[in-house]
Short mmCIF file of C-alpha atoms in Angstrom, two decimals:
data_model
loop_
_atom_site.label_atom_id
_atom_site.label_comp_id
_atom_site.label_asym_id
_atom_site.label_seq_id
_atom_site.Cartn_x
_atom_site.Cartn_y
_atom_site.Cartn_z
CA UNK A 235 -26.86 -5.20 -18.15
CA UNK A 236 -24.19 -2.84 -17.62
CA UNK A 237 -24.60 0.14 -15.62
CA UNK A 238 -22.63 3.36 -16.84
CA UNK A 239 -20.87 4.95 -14.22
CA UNK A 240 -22.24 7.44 -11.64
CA UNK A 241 -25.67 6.71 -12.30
CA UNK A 242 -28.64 7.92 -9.96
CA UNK A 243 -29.28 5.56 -6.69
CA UNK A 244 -30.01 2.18 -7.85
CA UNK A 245 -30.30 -1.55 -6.04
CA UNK A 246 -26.59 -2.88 -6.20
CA UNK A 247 -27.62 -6.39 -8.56
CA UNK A 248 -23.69 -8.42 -8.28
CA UNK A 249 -22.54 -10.50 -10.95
CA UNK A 250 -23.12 -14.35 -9.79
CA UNK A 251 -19.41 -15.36 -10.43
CA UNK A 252 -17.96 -12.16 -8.93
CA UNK A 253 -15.97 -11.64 -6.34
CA UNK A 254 -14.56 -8.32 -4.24
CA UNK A 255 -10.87 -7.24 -5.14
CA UNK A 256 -8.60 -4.92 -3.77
CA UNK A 257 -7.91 -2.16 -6.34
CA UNK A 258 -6.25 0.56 -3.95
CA UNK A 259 -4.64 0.01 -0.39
CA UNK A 260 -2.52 2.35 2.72
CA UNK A 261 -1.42 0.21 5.51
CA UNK A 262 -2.63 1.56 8.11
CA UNK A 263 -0.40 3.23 10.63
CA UNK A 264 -0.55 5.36 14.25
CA UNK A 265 0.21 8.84 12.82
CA UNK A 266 2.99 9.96 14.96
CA UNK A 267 2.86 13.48 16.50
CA UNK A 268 4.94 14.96 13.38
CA UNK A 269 2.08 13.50 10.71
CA UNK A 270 -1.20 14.08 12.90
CA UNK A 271 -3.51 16.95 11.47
CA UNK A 272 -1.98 20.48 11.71
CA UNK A 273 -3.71 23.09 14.23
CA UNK A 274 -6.67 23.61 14.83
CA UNK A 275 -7.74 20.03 13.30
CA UNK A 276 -5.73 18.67 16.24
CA UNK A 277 -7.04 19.04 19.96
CA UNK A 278 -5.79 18.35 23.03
CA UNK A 279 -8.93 16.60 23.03
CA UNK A 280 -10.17 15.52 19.72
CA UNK A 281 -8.63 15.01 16.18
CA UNK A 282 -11.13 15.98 12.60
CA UNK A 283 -13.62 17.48 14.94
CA UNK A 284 -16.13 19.00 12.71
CA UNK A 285 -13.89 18.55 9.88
CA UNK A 286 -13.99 17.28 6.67
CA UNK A 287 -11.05 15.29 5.08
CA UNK A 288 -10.80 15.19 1.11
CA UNK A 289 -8.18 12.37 -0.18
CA UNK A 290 -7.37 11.38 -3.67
CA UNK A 291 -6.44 7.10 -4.22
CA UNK A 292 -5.08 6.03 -8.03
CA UNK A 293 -7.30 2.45 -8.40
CA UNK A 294 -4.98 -0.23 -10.21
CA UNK A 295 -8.01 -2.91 -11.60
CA UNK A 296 -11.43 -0.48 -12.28
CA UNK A 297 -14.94 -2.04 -11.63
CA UNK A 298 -18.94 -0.91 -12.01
CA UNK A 299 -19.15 -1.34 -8.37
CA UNK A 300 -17.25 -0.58 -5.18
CA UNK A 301 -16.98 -1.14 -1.41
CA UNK A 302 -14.51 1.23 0.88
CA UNK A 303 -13.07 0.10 4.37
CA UNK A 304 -12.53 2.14 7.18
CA UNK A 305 -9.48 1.95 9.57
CA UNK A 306 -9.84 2.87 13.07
CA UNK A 307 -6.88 0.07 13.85
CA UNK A 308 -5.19 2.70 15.77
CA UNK A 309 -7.48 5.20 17.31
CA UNK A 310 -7.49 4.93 20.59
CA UNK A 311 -11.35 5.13 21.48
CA UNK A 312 -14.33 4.40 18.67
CA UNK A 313 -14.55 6.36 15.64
CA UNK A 314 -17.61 7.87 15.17
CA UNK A 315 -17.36 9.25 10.86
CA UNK A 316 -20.48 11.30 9.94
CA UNK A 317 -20.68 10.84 6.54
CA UNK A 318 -18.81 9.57 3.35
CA UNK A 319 -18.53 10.56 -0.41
CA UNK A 320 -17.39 9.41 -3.47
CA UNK A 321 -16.88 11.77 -6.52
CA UNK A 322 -14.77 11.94 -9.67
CA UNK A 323 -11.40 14.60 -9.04
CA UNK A 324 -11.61 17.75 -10.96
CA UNK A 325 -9.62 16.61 -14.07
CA UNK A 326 -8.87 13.13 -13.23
CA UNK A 327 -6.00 14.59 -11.11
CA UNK A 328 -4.30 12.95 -7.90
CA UNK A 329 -3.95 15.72 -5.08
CA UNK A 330 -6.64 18.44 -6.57
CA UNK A 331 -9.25 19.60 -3.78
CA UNK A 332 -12.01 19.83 -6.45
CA UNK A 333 -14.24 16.99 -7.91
CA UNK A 334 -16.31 16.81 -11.24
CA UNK A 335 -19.73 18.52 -10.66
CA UNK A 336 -22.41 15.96 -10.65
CA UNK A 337 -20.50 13.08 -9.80
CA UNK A 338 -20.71 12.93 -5.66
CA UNK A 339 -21.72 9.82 -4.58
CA UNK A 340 -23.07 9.22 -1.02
CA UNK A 341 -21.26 5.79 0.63
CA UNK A 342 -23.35 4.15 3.04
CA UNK A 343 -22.75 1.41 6.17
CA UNK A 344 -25.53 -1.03 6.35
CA UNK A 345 -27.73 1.39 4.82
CA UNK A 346 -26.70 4.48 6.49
CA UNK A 347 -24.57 7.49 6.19
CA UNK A 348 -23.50 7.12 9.65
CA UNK A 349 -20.86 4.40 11.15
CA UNK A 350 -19.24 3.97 14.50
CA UNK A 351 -16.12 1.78 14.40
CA UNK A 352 -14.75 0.73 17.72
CA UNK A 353 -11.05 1.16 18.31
CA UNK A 354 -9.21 -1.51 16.40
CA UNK A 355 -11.70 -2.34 14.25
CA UNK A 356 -12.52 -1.41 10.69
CA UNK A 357 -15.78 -0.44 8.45
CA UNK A 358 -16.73 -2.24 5.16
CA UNK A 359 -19.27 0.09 3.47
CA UNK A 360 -21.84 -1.28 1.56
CA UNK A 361 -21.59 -1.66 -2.36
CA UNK A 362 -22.77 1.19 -4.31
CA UNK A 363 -22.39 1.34 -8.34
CA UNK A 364 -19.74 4.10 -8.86
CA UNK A 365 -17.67 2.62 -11.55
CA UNK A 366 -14.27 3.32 -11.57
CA UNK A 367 -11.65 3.23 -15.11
CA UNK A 368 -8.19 1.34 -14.63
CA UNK A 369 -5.61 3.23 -13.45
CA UNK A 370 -7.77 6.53 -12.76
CA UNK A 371 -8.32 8.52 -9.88
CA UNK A 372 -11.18 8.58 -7.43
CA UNK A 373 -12.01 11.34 -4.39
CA UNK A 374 -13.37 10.31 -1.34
CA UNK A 375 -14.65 12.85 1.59
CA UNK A 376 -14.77 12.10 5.39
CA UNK A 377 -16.99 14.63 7.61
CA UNK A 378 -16.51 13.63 11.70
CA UNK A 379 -18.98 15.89 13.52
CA UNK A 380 -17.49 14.96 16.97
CA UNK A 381 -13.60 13.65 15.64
CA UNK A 382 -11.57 11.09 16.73
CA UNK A 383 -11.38 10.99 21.01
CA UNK A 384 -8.72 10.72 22.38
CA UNK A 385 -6.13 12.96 20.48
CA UNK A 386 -4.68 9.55 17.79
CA UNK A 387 -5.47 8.66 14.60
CA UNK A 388 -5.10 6.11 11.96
CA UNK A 389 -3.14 7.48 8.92
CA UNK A 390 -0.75 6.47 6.53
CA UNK A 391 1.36 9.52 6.65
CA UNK A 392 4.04 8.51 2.97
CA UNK A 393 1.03 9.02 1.03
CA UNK A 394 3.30 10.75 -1.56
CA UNK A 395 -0.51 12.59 -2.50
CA UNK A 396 -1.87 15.64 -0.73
CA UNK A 397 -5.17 15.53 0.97
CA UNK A 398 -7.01 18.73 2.36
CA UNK A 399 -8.72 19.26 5.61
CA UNK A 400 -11.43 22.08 6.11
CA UNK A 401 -13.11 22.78 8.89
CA UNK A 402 -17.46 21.44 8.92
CA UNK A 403 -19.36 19.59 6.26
CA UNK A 404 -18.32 19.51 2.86
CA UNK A 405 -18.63 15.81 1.87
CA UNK A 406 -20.52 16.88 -1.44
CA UNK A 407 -18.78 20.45 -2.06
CA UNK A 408 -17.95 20.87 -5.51
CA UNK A 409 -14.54 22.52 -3.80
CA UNK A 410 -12.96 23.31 -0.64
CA UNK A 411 -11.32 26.72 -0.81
CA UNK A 412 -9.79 28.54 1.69
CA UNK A 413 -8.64 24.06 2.76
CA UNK A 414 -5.44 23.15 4.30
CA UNK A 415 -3.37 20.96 2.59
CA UNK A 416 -1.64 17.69 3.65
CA UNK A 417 0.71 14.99 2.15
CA UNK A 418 -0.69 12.27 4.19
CA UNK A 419 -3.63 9.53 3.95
CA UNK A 420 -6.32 9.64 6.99
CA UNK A 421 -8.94 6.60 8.41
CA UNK A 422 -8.99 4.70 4.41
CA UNK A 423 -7.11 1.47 4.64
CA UNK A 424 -8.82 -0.07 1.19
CA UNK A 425 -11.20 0.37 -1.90
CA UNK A 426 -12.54 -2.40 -3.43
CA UNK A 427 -13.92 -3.72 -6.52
CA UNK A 428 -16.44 -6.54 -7.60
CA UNK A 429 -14.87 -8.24 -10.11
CA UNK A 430 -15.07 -11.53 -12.72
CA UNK A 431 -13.50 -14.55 -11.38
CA UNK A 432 -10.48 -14.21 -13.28
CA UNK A 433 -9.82 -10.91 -11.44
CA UNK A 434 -7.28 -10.89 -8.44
CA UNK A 435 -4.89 -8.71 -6.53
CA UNK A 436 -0.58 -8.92 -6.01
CA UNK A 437 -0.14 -7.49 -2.70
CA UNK A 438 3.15 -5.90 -2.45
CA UNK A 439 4.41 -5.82 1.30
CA UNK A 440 7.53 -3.74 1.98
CA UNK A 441 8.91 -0.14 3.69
CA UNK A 442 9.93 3.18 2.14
CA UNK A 443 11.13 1.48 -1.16
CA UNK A 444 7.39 0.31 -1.98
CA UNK A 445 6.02 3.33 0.02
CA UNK A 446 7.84 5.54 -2.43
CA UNK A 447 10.41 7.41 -0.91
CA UNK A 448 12.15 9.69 -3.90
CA UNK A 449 8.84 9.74 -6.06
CA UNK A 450 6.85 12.66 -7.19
CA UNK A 451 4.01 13.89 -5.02
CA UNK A 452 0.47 13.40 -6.91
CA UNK A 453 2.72 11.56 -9.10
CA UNK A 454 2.10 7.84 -8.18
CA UNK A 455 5.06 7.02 -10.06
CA UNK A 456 6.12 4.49 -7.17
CA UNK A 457 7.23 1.20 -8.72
CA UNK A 458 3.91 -0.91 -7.50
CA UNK A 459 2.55 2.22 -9.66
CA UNK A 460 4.15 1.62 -12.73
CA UNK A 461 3.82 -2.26 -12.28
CA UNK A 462 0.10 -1.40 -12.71
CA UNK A 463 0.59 0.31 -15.68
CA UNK A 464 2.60 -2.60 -17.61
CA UNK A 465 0.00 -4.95 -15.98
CA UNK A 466 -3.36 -3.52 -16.76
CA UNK A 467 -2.11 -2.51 -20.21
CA UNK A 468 -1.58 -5.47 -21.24
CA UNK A 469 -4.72 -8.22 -22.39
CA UNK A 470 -3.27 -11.36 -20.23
CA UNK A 471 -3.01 -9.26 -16.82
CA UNK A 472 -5.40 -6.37 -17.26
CA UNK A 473 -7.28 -8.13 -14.62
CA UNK A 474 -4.76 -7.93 -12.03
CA UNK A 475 -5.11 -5.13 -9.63
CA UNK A 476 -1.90 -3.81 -7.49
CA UNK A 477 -2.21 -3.07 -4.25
CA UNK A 478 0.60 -1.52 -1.76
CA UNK A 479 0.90 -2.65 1.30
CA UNK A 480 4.18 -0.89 2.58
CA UNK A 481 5.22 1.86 4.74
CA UNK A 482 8.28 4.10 5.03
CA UNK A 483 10.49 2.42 8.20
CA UNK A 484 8.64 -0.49 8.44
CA UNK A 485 10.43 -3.60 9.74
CA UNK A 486 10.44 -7.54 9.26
CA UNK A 487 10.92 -8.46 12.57
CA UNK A 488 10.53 -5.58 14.66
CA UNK A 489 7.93 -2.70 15.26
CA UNK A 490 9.28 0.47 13.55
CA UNK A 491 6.85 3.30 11.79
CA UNK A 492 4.15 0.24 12.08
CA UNK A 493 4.33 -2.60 12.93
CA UNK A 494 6.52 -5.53 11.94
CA UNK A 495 5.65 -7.56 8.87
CA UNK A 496 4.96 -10.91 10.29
CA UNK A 497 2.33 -8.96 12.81
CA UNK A 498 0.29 -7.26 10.18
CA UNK A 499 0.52 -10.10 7.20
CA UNK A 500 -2.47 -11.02 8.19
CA UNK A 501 -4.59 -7.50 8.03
CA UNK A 502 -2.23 -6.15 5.53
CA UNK A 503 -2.54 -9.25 2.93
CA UNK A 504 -4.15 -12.76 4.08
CA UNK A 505 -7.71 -10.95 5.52
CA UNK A 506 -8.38 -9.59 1.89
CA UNK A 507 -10.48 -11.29 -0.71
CA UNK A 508 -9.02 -11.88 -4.03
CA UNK A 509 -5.11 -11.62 -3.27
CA UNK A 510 -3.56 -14.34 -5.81
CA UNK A 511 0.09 -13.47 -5.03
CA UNK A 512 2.69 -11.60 -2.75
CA UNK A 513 5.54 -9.62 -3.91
CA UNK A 514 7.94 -9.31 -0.10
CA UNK A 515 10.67 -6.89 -0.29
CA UNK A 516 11.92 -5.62 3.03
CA UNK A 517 14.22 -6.26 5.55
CA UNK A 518 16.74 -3.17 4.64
CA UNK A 519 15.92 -1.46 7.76
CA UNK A 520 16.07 -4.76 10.05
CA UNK A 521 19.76 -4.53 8.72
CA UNK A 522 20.20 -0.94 8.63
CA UNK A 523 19.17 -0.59 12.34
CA UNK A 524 20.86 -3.80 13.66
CA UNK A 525 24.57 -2.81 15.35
CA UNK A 526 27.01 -3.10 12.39
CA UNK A 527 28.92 -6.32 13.94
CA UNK A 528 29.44 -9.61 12.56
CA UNK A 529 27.52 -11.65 15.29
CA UNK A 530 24.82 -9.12 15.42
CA UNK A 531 23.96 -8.86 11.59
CA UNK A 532 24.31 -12.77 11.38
CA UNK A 533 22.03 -13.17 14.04
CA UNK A 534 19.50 -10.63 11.65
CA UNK A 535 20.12 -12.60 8.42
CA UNK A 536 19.06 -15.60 9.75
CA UNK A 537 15.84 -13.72 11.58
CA UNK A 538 15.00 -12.45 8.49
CA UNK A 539 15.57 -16.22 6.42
CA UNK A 540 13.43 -17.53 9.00
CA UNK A 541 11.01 -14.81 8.90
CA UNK A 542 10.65 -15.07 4.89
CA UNK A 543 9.91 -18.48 5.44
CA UNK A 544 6.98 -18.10 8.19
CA UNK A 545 5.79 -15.78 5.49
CA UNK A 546 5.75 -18.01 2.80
CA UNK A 547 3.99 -20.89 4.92
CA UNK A 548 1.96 -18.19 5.88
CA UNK A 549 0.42 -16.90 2.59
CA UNK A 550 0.84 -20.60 0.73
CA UNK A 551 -1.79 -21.64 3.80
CA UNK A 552 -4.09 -19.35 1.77
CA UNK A 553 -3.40 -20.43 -1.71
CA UNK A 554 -1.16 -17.24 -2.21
CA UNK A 555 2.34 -17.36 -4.45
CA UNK A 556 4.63 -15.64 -2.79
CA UNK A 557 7.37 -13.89 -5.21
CA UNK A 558 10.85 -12.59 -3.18
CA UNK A 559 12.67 -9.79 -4.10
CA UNK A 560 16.19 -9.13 -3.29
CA UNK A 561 17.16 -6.10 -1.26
CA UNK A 562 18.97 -2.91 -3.26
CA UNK A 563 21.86 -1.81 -2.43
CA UNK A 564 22.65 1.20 -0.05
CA UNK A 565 26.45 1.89 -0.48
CA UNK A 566 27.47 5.26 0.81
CA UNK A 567 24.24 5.92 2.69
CA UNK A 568 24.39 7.35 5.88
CA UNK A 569 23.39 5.41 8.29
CA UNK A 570 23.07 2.33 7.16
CA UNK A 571 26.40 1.75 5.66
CA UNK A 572 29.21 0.96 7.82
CA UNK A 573 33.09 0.67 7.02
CA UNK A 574 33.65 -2.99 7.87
CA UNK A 575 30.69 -3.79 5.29
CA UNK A 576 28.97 -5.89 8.45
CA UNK A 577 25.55 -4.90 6.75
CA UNK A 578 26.64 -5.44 3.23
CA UNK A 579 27.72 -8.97 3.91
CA UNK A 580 24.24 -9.77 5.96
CA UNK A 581 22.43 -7.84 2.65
CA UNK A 582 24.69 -10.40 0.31
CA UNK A 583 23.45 -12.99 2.27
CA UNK A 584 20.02 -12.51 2.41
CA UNK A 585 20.15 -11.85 -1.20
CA UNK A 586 21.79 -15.33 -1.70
CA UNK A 587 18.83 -17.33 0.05
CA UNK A 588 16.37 -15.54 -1.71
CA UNK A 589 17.67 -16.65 -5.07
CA UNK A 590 18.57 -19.76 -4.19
CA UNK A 591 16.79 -21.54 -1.55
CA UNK A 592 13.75 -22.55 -3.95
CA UNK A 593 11.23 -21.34 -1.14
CA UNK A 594 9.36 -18.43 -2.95
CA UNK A 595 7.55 -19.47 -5.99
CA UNK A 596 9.81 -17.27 -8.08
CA UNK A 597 12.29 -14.34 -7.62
CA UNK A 598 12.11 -10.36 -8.39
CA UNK A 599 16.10 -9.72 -8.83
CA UNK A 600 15.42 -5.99 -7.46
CA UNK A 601 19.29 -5.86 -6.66
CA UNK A 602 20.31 -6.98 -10.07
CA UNK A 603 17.83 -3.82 -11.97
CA UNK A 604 18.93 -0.99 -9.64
CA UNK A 605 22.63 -1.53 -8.90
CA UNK A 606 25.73 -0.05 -10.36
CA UNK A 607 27.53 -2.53 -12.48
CA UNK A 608 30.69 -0.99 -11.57
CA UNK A 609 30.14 -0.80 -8.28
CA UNK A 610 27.19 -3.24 -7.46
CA UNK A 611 27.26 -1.85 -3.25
CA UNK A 612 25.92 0.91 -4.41
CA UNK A 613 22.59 1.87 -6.83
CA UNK A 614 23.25 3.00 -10.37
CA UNK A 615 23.89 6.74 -9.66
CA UNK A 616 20.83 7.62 -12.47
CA UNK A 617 18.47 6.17 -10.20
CA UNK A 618 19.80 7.18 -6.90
CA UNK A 619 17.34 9.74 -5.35
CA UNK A 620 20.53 11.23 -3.51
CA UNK A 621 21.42 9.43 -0.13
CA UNK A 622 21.82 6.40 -1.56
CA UNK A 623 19.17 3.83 -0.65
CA UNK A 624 15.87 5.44 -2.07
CA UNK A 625 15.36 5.65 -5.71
CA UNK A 626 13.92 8.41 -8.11
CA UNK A 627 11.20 7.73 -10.23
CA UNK A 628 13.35 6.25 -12.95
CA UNK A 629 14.68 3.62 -10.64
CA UNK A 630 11.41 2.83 -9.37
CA UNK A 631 10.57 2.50 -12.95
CA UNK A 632 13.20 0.09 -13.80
CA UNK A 633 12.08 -1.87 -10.55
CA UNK A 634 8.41 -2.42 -12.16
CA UNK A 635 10.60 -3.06 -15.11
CA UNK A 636 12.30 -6.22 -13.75
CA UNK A 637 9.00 -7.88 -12.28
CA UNK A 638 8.10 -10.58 -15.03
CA UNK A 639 4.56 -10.01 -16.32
CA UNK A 640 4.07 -13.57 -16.76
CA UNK A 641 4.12 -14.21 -13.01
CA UNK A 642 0.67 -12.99 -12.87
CA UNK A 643 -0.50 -15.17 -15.26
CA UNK A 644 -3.51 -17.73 -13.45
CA UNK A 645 -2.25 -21.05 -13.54
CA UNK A 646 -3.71 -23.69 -11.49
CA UNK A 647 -1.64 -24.22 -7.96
CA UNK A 648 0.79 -27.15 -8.19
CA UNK A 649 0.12 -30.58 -6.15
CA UNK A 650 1.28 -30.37 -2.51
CA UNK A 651 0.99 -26.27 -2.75
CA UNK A 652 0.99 -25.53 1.24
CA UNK A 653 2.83 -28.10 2.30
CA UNK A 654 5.45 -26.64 3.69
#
């Protein structure tokens, strides 16, 4: 029998055949002194101390029931969170400090409002019925009587979405004036959903280009965003959640603002349930920050080949597609481009193994959609967000644009998958 959403209490019954799905993901980061809470939510000595933090995520797939986890991958001492709450934003809206009346939800750990995650580690909650609509918006409220000890966090600071911070308990406050708002995610790393068997997740891994440099705040109009959209609107992929998995300067090969993509595939993508494919697109900055020579942006082209490929044996391991996308240009940006066209050439080639090397299971031709035909170093100057390597929302909507719906179809893995 289905269960309308926000219902009173009830025992959580799950479907036989069901299985938990990503809906919403931030990988999780170390907030870096220019992202941590402003004064006086951070201490010399604590971080959130008696302070409640009220975030807004956009779910991709909906569900009748959910499950949150909690990050404390970079704290540097356990994480002792208070309480949690669900609720409905006023509206519907992304960013808005208010919920619906009636609609907060208490979210529990093992039966209790109370949950102390060591340093490193992260929370599952338990599964409460809180049903949540595709593509909608859902509020969730972090009180930390005693904060985060020592003076770190775990954030995702591009949240392109403001959050609000007030100081003591108001989980279950209708609103929270007088708040101080924030453009950054804290603690959440994931929201789940328990979902049919023909349900599953596309976990995009990537750096500011996914993180969504260029789009509107509150606007989720990155392109994982709008590949939702054209995805859960239509009847053979409404099942198919997207979930983003990039951050703004992250690297392939090397730490950068998180770290590298071969060290976190496995929290970031292959230790959650339900991913059925992998969309990889990064490696910009491993060129952009690698010395603008011909030996030393070889030497990164073939890191990054090889890298791609660890990824792919990676993910095929775990009965994951994995779908490459080429890099966009980034002609004219400062610093990135340099006058010998060192990093252009390494870009060309990386570009050139993607397409044609036969190891992904199929390629995204991001390069193709956002560069200038006239010019194709550079991205077509209507979706150029104005330095010349991030995109506006209408290039991050032709992006979603150029990802083939039918990629997401579920077809049965072919013999000798995971070979190598």
């Amino acid at each position: 029998m289905t269960r309308p959403p926000w219902m009173p209490e009830a025992p959580v019954v799950p479907r036989a055949d069901g299985h938990w799905v990503p809906t919403w993901t931030a990988m999780p980061q170390a907030a870096e002194p220019d992202n941590m809470p402003p004064a006086p939510f951070t201490r010399d000595d604590a971080v959130l101390a008696d302070a409640t933090v009220r975030q807004t995520i956009r779910v991709s797939a909906g569900g009748e029931q959910i499950r949150l986890r909690v990050s404390n991958a970079f704290g540097g001492a356990a994480l002792s969170v208070t309480k949690v709450g669900v609720a409905l934003p006023a509206g519907g809206r992304a960013g808005v400090s208010a919920i619906r009346p009636g609609t907060a939800r208490p979210v529990t750990f093992h039966g209790r409002s109370s949950v102390t995650i060591p340093a490193g580690a992260q929370a599952v909650s338990d599964p409460l019925y809180a049903g949540v609509a595709p593509r909608s918006n859902l509020t969730v409220s972090v009180y930390l009587a005693d904060g985060q000890r020592p003076a770190g966090t775990t954030a995702h600071p591009g949240s392109r979405t403001t959050s609000y911070l007030l100081a003591g308990d108001h989980a279950a406050a209708v609103d929270l004036p007088g708040a101080t708002p924030v453009d950054h995610w804290y603690l959440l790393s994931a929201l789940e959903v328990w979902a049919g068997p023909s349900a599953a997740a596309v976990a995009v891994v990537g750096d500011s280009l996914s993180d969504g440099r260029g789009s509107t705040t509150n606007g989720n109009d990155r392109w994982p965003d709008r590949l939702a959209d054209r995805l859960q609107s239509l009847p053979g992929t409404c099942g198919v959640a997207v979930v983003n998995q990039a951050a703004g300067g992250n690297r392939v090969l090397d730490d950068g603002l998180g770290p590298n993509a071969l060290a976190r595939l496995d929290r970031d993508v292959l230790a959650h349930s339900g991913v059925a494919w992998l969309i990889l697109f990064e490696g910009v900055n491993d060129i952009g920050t690698a010395e603008a020579t011909e030996a030393a942006q070889k030497r990164v082209a073939d890191e990054l080949v090889f890298a791609y490929d660890q990824i792919v044996t990676r993910a095929h391991a775990r009965g994951i597609r994995v779908y490459g996308a080429t890099l966009t240009p980034f002609g004219g940006n400062t610093p990135y481009d340099d006058a010998r066209g060192c990093r252009e050439a390494a870009r060309q080639a990386v570009n050139q193994w993607i397409r044609t090397s036969g190891r992904f299971d199929a390629v995204v031709d991001f390069d193709r959609a956002a560069r200038d035909p006239a010019d194709p170093r550079r991205l077509r100057a209507a979706y150029d967000v104005g330095d010349h390597l991030h995109l506006n929302p209408a290039g991050y909507q032709a992006l979603a644009d150029a990802v083939p719906v039918g990629l997401f179809l579920h077809e049965p893995l072919p013999p000798g998958f995971g070979f190598g």
